[in-house]
mmCIF file of C-alpha atoms and ligand atoms in Angstrom:
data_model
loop_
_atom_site.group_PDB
_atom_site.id
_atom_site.type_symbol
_atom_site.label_atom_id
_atom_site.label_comp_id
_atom_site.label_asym_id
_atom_site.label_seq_id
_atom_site.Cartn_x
_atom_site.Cartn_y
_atom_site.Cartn_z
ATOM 1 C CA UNK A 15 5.563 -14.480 -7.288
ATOM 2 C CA UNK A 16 8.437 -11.800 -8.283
ATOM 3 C CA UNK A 17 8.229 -9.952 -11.137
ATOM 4 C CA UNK A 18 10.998 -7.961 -12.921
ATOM 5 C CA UNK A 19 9.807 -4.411 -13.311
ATOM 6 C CA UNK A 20 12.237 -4.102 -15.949
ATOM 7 C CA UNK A 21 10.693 -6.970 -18.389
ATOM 8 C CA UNK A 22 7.146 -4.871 -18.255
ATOM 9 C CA UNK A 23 5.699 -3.025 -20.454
ATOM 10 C CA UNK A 24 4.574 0.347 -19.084
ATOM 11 C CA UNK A 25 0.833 0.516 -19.932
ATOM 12 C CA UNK A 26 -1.484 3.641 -19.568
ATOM 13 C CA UNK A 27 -3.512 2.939 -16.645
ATOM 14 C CA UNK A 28 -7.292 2.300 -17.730
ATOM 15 C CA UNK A 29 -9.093 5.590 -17.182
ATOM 16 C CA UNK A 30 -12.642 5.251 -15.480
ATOM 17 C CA UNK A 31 -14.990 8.231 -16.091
ATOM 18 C CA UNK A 32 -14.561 11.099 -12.391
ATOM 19 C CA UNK A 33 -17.850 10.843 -12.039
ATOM 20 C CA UNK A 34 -18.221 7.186 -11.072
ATOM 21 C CA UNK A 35 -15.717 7.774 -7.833
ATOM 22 C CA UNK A 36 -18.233 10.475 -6.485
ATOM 23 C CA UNK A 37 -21.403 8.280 -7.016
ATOM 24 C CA UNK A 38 -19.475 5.477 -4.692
ATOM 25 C CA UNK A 39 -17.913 7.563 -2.375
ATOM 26 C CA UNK A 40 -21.293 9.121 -1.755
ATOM 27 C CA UNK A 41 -22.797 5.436 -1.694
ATOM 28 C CA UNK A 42 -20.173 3.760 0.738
ATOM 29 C CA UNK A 43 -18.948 6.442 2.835
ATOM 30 C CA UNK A 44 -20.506 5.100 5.654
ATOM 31 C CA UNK A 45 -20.347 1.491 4.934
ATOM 32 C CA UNK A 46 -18.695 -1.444 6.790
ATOM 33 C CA UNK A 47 -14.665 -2.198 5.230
ATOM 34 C CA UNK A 48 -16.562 -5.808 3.751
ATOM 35 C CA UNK A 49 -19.414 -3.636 2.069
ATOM 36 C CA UNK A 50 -16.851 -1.585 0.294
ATOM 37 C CA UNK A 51 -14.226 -3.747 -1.015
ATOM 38 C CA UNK A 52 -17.532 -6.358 -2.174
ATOM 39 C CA UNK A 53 -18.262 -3.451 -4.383
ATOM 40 C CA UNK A 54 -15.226 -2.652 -5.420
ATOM 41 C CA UNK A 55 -15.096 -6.556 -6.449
ATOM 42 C CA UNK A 56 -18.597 -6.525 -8.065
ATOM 43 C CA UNK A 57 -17.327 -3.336 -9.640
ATOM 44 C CA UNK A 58 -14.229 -4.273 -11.217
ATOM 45 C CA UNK A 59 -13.688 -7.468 -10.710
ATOM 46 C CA UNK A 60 -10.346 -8.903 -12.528
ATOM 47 C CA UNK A 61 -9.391 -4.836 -13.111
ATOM 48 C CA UNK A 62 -9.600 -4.153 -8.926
ATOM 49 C CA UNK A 63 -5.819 -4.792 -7.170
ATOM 50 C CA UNK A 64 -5.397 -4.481 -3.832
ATOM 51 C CA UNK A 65 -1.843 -2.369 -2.479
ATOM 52 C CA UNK A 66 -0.287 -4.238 1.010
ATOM 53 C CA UNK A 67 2.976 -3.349 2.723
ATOM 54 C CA UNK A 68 2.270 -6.554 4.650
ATOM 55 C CA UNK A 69 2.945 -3.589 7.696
ATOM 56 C CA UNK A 70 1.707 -3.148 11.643
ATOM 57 C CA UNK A 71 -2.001 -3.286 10.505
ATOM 58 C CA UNK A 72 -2.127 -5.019 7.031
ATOM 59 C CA UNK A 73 -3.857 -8.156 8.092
ATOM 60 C CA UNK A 74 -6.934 -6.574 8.567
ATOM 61 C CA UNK A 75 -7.609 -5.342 5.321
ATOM 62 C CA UNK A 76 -6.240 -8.437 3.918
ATOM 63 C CA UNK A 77 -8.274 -10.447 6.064
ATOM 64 C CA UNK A 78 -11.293 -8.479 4.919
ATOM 65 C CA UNK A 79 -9.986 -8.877 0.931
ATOM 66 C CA UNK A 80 -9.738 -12.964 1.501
ATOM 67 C CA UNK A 81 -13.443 -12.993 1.964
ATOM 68 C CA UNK A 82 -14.508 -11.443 -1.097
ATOM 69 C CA UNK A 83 -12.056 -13.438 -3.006
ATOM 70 C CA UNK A 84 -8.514 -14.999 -2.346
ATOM 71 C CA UNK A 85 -7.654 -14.348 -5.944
ATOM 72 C CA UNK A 86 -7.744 -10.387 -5.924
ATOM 73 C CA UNK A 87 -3.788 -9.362 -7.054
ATOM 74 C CA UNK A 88 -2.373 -7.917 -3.516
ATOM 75 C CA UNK A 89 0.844 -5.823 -4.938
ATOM 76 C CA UNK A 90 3.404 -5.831 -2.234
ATOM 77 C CA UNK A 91 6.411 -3.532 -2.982
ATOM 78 C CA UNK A 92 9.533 -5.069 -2.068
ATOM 79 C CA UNK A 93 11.535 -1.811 -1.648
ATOM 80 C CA UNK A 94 14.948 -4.425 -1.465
ATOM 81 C CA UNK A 95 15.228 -2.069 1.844
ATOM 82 C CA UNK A 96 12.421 -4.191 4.127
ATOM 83 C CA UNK A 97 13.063 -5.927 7.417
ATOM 84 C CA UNK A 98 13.542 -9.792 7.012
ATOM 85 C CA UNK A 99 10.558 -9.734 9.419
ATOM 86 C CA UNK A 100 8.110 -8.323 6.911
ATOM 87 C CA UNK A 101 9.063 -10.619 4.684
ATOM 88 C CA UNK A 102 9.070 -13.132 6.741
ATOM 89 C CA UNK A 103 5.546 -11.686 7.728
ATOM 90 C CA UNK A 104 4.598 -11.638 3.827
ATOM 91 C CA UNK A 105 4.851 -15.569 3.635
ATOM 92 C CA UNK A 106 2.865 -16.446 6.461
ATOM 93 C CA UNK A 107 0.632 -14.210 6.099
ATOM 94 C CA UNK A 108 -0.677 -15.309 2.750
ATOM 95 C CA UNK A 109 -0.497 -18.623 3.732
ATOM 96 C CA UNK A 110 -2.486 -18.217 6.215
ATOM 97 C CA UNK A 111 -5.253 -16.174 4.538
ATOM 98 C CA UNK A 112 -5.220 -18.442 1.100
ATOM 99 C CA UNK A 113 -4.320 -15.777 -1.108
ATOM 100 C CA UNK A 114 -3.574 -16.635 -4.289
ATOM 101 C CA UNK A 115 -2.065 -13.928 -6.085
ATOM 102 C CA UNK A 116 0.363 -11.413 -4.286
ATOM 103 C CA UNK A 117 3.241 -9.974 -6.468
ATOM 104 C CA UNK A 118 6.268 -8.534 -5.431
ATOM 105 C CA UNK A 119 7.177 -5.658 -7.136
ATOM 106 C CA UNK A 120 10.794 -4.986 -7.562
ATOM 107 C CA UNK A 121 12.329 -1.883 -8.364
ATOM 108 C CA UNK A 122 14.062 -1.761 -11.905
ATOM 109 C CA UNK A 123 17.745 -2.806 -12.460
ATOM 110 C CA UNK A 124 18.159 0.067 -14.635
ATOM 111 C CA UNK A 125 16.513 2.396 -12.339
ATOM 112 C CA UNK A 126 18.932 1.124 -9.614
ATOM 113 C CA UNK A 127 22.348 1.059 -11.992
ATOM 114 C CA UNK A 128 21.416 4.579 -12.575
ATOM 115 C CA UNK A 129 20.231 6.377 -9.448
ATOM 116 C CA UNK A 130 21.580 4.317 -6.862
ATOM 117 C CA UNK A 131 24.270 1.719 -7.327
ATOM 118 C CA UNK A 132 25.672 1.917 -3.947
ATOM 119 C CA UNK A 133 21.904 1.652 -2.553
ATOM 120 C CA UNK A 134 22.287 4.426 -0.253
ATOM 121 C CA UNK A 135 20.301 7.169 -1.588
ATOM 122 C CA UNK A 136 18.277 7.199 1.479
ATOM 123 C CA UNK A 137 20.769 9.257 3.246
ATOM 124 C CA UNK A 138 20.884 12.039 0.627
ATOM 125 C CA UNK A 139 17.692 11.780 -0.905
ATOM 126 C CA UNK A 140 14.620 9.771 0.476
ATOM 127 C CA UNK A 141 12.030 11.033 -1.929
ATOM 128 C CA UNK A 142 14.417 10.222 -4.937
ATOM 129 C CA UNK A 143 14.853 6.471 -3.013
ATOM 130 C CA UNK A 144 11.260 6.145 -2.912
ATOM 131 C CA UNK A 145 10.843 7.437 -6.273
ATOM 132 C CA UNK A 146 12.581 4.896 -7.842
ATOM 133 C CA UNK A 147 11.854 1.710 -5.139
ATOM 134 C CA UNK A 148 8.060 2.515 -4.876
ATOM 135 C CA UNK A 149 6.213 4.919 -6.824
ATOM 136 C CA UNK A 150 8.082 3.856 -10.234
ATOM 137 C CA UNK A 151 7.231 -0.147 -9.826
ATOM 138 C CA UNK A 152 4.034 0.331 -8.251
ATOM 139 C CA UNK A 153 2.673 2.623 -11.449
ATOM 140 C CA UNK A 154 4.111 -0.297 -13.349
ATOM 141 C CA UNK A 155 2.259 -2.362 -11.986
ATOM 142 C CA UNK A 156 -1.186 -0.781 -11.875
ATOM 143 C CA UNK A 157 -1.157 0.195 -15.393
ATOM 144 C CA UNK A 158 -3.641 -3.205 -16.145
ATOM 145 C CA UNK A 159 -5.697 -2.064 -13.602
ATOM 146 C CA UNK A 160 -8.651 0.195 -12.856
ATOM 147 C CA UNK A 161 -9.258 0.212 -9.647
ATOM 148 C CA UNK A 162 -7.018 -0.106 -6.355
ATOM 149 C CA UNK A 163 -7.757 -0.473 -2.714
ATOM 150 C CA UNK A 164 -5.310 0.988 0.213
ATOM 151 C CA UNK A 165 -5.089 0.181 4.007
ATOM 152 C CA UNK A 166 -5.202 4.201 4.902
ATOM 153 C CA UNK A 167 -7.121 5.674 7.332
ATOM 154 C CA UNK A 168 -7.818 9.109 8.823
ATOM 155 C CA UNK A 169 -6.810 8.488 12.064
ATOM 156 C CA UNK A 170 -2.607 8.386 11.013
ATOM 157 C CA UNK A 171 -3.125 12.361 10.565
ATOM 158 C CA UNK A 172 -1.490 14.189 7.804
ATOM 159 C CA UNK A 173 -3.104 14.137 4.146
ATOM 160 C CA UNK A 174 -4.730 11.394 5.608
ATOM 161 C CA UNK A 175 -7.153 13.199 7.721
ATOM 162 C CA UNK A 176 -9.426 14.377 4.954
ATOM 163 C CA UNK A 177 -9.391 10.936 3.345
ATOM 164 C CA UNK A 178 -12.418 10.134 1.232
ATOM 165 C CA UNK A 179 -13.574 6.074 1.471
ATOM 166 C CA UNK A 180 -13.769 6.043 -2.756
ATOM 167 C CA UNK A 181 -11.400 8.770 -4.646
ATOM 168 C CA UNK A 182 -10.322 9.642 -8.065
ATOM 169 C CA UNK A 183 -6.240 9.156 -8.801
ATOM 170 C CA UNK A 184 -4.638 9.426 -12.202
ATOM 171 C CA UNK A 185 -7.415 8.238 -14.184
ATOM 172 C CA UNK A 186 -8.236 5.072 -11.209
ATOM 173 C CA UNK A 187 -10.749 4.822 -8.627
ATOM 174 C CA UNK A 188 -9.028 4.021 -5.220
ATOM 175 C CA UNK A 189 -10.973 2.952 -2.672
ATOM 176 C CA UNK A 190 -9.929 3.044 0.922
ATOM 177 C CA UNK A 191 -12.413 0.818 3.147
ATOM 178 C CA UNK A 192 -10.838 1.538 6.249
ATOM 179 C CA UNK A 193 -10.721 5.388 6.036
ATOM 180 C CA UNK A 194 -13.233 5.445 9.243
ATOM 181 C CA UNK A 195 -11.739 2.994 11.525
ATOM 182 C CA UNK A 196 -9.916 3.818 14.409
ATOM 183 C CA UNK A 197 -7.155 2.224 16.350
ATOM 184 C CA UNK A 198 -10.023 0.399 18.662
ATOM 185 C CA UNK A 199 -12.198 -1.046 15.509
ATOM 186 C CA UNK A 200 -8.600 -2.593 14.160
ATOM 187 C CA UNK A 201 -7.848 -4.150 17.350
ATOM 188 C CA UNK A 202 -10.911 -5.613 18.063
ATOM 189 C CA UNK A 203 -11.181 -7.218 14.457
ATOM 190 C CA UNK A 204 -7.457 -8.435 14.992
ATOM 191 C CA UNK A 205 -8.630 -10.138 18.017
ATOM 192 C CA UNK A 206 -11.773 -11.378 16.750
ATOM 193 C CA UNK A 207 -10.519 -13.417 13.571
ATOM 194 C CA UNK A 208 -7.522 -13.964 15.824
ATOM 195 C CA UNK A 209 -4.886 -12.419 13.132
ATOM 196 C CA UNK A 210 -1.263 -12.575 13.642
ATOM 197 C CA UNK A 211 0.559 -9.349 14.222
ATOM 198 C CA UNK A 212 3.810 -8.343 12.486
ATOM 199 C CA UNK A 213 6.570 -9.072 14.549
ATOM 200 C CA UNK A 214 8.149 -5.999 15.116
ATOM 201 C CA UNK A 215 4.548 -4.244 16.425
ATOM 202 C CA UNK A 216 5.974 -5.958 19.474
ATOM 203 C CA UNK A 217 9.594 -4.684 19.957
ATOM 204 C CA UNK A 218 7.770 -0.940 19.725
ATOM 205 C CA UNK A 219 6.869 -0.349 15.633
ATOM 206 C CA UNK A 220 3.417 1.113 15.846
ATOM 207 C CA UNK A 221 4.163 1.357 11.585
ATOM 208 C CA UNK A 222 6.823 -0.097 9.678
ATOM 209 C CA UNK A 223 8.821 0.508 6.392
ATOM 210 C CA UNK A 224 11.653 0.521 5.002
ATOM 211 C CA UNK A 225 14.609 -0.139 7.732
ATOM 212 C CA UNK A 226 16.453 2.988 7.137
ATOM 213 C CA UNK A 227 13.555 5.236 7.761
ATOM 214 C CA UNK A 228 11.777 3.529 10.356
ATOM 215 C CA UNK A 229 12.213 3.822 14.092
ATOM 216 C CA UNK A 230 10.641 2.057 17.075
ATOM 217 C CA UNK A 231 8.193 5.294 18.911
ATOM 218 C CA UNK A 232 8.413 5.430 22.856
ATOM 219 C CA UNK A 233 5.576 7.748 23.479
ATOM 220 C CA UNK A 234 2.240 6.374 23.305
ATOM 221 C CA UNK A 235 0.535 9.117 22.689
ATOM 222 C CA UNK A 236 2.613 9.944 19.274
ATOM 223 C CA UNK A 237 0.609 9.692 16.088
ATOM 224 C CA UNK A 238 0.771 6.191 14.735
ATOM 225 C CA UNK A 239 3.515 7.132 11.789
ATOM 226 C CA UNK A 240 5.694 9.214 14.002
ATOM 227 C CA UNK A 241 8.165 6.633 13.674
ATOM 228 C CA UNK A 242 8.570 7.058 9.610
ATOM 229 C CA UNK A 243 11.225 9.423 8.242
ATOM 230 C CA UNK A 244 11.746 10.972 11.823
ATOM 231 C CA UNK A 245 13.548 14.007 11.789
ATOM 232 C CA UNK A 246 12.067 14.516 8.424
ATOM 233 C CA UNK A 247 9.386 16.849 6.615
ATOM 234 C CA UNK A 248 8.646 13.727 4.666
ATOM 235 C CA UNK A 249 5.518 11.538 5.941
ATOM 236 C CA UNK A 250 4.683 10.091 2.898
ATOM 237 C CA UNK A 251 6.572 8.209 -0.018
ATOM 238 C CA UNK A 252 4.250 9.635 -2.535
ATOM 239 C CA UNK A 253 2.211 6.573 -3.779
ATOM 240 C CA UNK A 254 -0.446 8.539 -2.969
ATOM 241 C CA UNK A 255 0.709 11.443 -4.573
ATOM 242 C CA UNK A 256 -0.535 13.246 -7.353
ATOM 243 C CA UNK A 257 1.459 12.653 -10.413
ATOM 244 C CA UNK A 258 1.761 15.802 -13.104
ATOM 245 C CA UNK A 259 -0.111 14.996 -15.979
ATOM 246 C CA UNK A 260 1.066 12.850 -18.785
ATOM 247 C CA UNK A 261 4.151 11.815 -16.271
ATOM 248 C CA UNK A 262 4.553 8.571 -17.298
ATOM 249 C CA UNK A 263 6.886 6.019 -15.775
ATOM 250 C CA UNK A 264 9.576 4.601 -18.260
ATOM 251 C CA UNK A 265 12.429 2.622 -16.714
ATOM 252 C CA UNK A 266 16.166 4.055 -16.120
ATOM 253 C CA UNK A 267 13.644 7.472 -15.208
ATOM 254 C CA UNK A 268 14.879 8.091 -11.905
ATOM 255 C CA UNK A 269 13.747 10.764 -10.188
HETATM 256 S S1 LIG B 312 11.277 4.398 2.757
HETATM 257 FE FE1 LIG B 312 13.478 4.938 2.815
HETATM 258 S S2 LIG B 312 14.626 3.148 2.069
HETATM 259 FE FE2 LIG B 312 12.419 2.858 1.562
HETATM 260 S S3 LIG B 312 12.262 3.551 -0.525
HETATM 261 FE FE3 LIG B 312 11.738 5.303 0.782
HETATM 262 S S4 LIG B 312 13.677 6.433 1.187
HETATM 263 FE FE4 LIG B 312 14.181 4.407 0.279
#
């Protein structure tokens, strides 16, 4: 299902009270990835979404997410800047698992028109491109929703080593169920449900993006991300950023 980011109204995200994401973090910080994201569900229910770049290690939280319900909204950005493959891998994949309800978000036409017509502000600008092709559709998006799950984990390093399982973020609880696991618990639950693997995990993409700013890694022992933005200070596109207060997202706002 596409949806035109343009045609939506931008809706204030419903605000849950602080204090709830520090009585579940405390409760499911050790839990299993199913015990979580069954709590989110019994939590939230129609208000939880779940946020998928269909990447190198997507099917296991999606796999996870299919048993507590193939209905929950999966939000897959569709930068317009993906590899055919992950698109490719975006199909199959939710065929395969019986989801029901995963939504491409696009970014805005206006936002485009106005901050990059030519589409090649990743050269000059990559948090302006991401800006405009993630962050702006994806707050779009979640503004019906009060709750959101991510596939992060300590072990990529960065921000991401202090990650908490259940957080607070712009007025939204976002929990992360597979904040603990490590490279070995992914593997083993790939190979147990027998999940397919992105294509490109193959040809050397330990993590994949956008195809501008991803690169195949050759060392093994490089953190799993080293291949996004390389050359760059930049390791995130700032979904997971804070946003200044009040910032809301309006269309044609471009960076
Ligand atoms: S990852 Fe690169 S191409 Fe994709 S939105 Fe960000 S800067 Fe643009």
């Amino acid at each position: 299902m596409a949806y035109d980011q343009s045609a939506i109204e931008v809706k204030p995200a419903v605000a849950v009270q602080p204090t709830l994401a520090a009585r579940l973090d405390a409760e499911l910080r050790d839990a299993h990835p199913l015990t979580i994201l069954r709590k989110a569900y019994e939590t939230f229910g129609d208000k939880l979404a779940l946020v998928s770049s269909f990447g190198a290690e997507s099917a296991v939280l999606l796999h996870l997410a299919s048993q507590v319900s193939k209905d929950i909204p999966v939000l897959f950005l569709d930068t317009g800047m993906l590899f055919g493959q992950t698109l490719d891998y975006r199909k199959s994949l939710a065929a395969r698992l019986g989801l029901t309800d995963v939504r491409d978000l696009r970014p805005a036409f206006a936002d485009l028109a106005v901050t990059d017509p030519k589409s090649d502000l990743w050269r000059t600008d990559t948090d302006a491109c991401c800006h405009i092709r993630k962050v702006l559709p994806l707050d779009r998006a979640l503004g019906e929703f009060a709750a959101w799950t991510t596939g992060r984990k300590r072990f990529h390093g960065g921000d991401r080593l202090r990650l908490a399982v259940v957080e607070q973020a712009e007025g939204q609880i976002k929990f992360n169920p597979l904040a603990n696991w490590g490279k070995a618990e992914l593997d083993a639950y790939v190979a147990e449900h027998d999940l397919p693997t992105h294509p490109l995990v193959s040809q050397g993409f330990p993590s994949v993006g956008c195809w501008p700013c991803t690169k195949p890694v050759d060392d093994p022992n490089a953190d799993v991300r080293a291949g996004r933005w390389a050359g760059q200070d930049k390791t995130e596109c700032g979904i997971h950023v804070a946003r200044a207060p009040g910032a809301a997202p309006t269309v044609g706002e471009g960076i």
